[in-house]
Amino acid sequence: MRHLMIILILSCFIPACTFSQTNYECDSLTKLLEKVYADDQKYRVDEWNSTIQKYGTNSEEFLDLIKKMNSQDSINLAIVSNIIDKYGWLGKEQISEEANHALSLVIQHAPLQSQLKYLPILKEAVKTKKAKA
């Protein structure tokens, strides 16, 4: 329920971001996706290795990290799904490179069902140079 409320609130503040609009008009969407990128990476980069080295993979601390990461992945997927479903795959000409990369990372870290749902969109984005292969 908490995730649904976050999505509903965020969807009210996401501007339409099309080819004909300026980067300024896409600024809030870029900032949101850059936050998603940071949230996606914080457990994978900042905490992953240190938790394994300090506590090991069979520890409560590691299992807690996995739970936090999975929870954040769910939130990120809800945000990114909403964006892709509404605007399609946004390229670097519309949003920043980091924001664009966030789209790929979140789909990569999503359950298989979501990966398969967005695979055709990602393939098209690669063809049109909106995403890296």
Tab-separated table of C-alpha atoms in Angstrom, residues 15 48 54 83 88 93-94 99 101 108 113 116:
chain	number	residue	atom	x	y	z
A	15	PRO	CA	5.754	16.260	-16.396
A	48	TRP	CA	27.135	-5.017	-0.520
A	54	LYS	CA	32.207	-7.874	7.770
A	83	ILE	CA	7.445	6.439	-16.560
A	88	GLY	CA	8.181	5.245	-23.512
A	93	GLU	CA	18.410	13.871	-25.456
A	94	GLN	CA	15.421	14.043	-23.097
A	99	ALA	CA	18.646	9.062	-15.509
A	101	HIS	CA	20.920	4.470	-17.158
A	108	GLN	CA	17.702	-5.365	-15.051
A	113	GLN	CA	8.068	-10.971	-15.747
A	116	LEU	CA	10.111	-9.637	-20.413
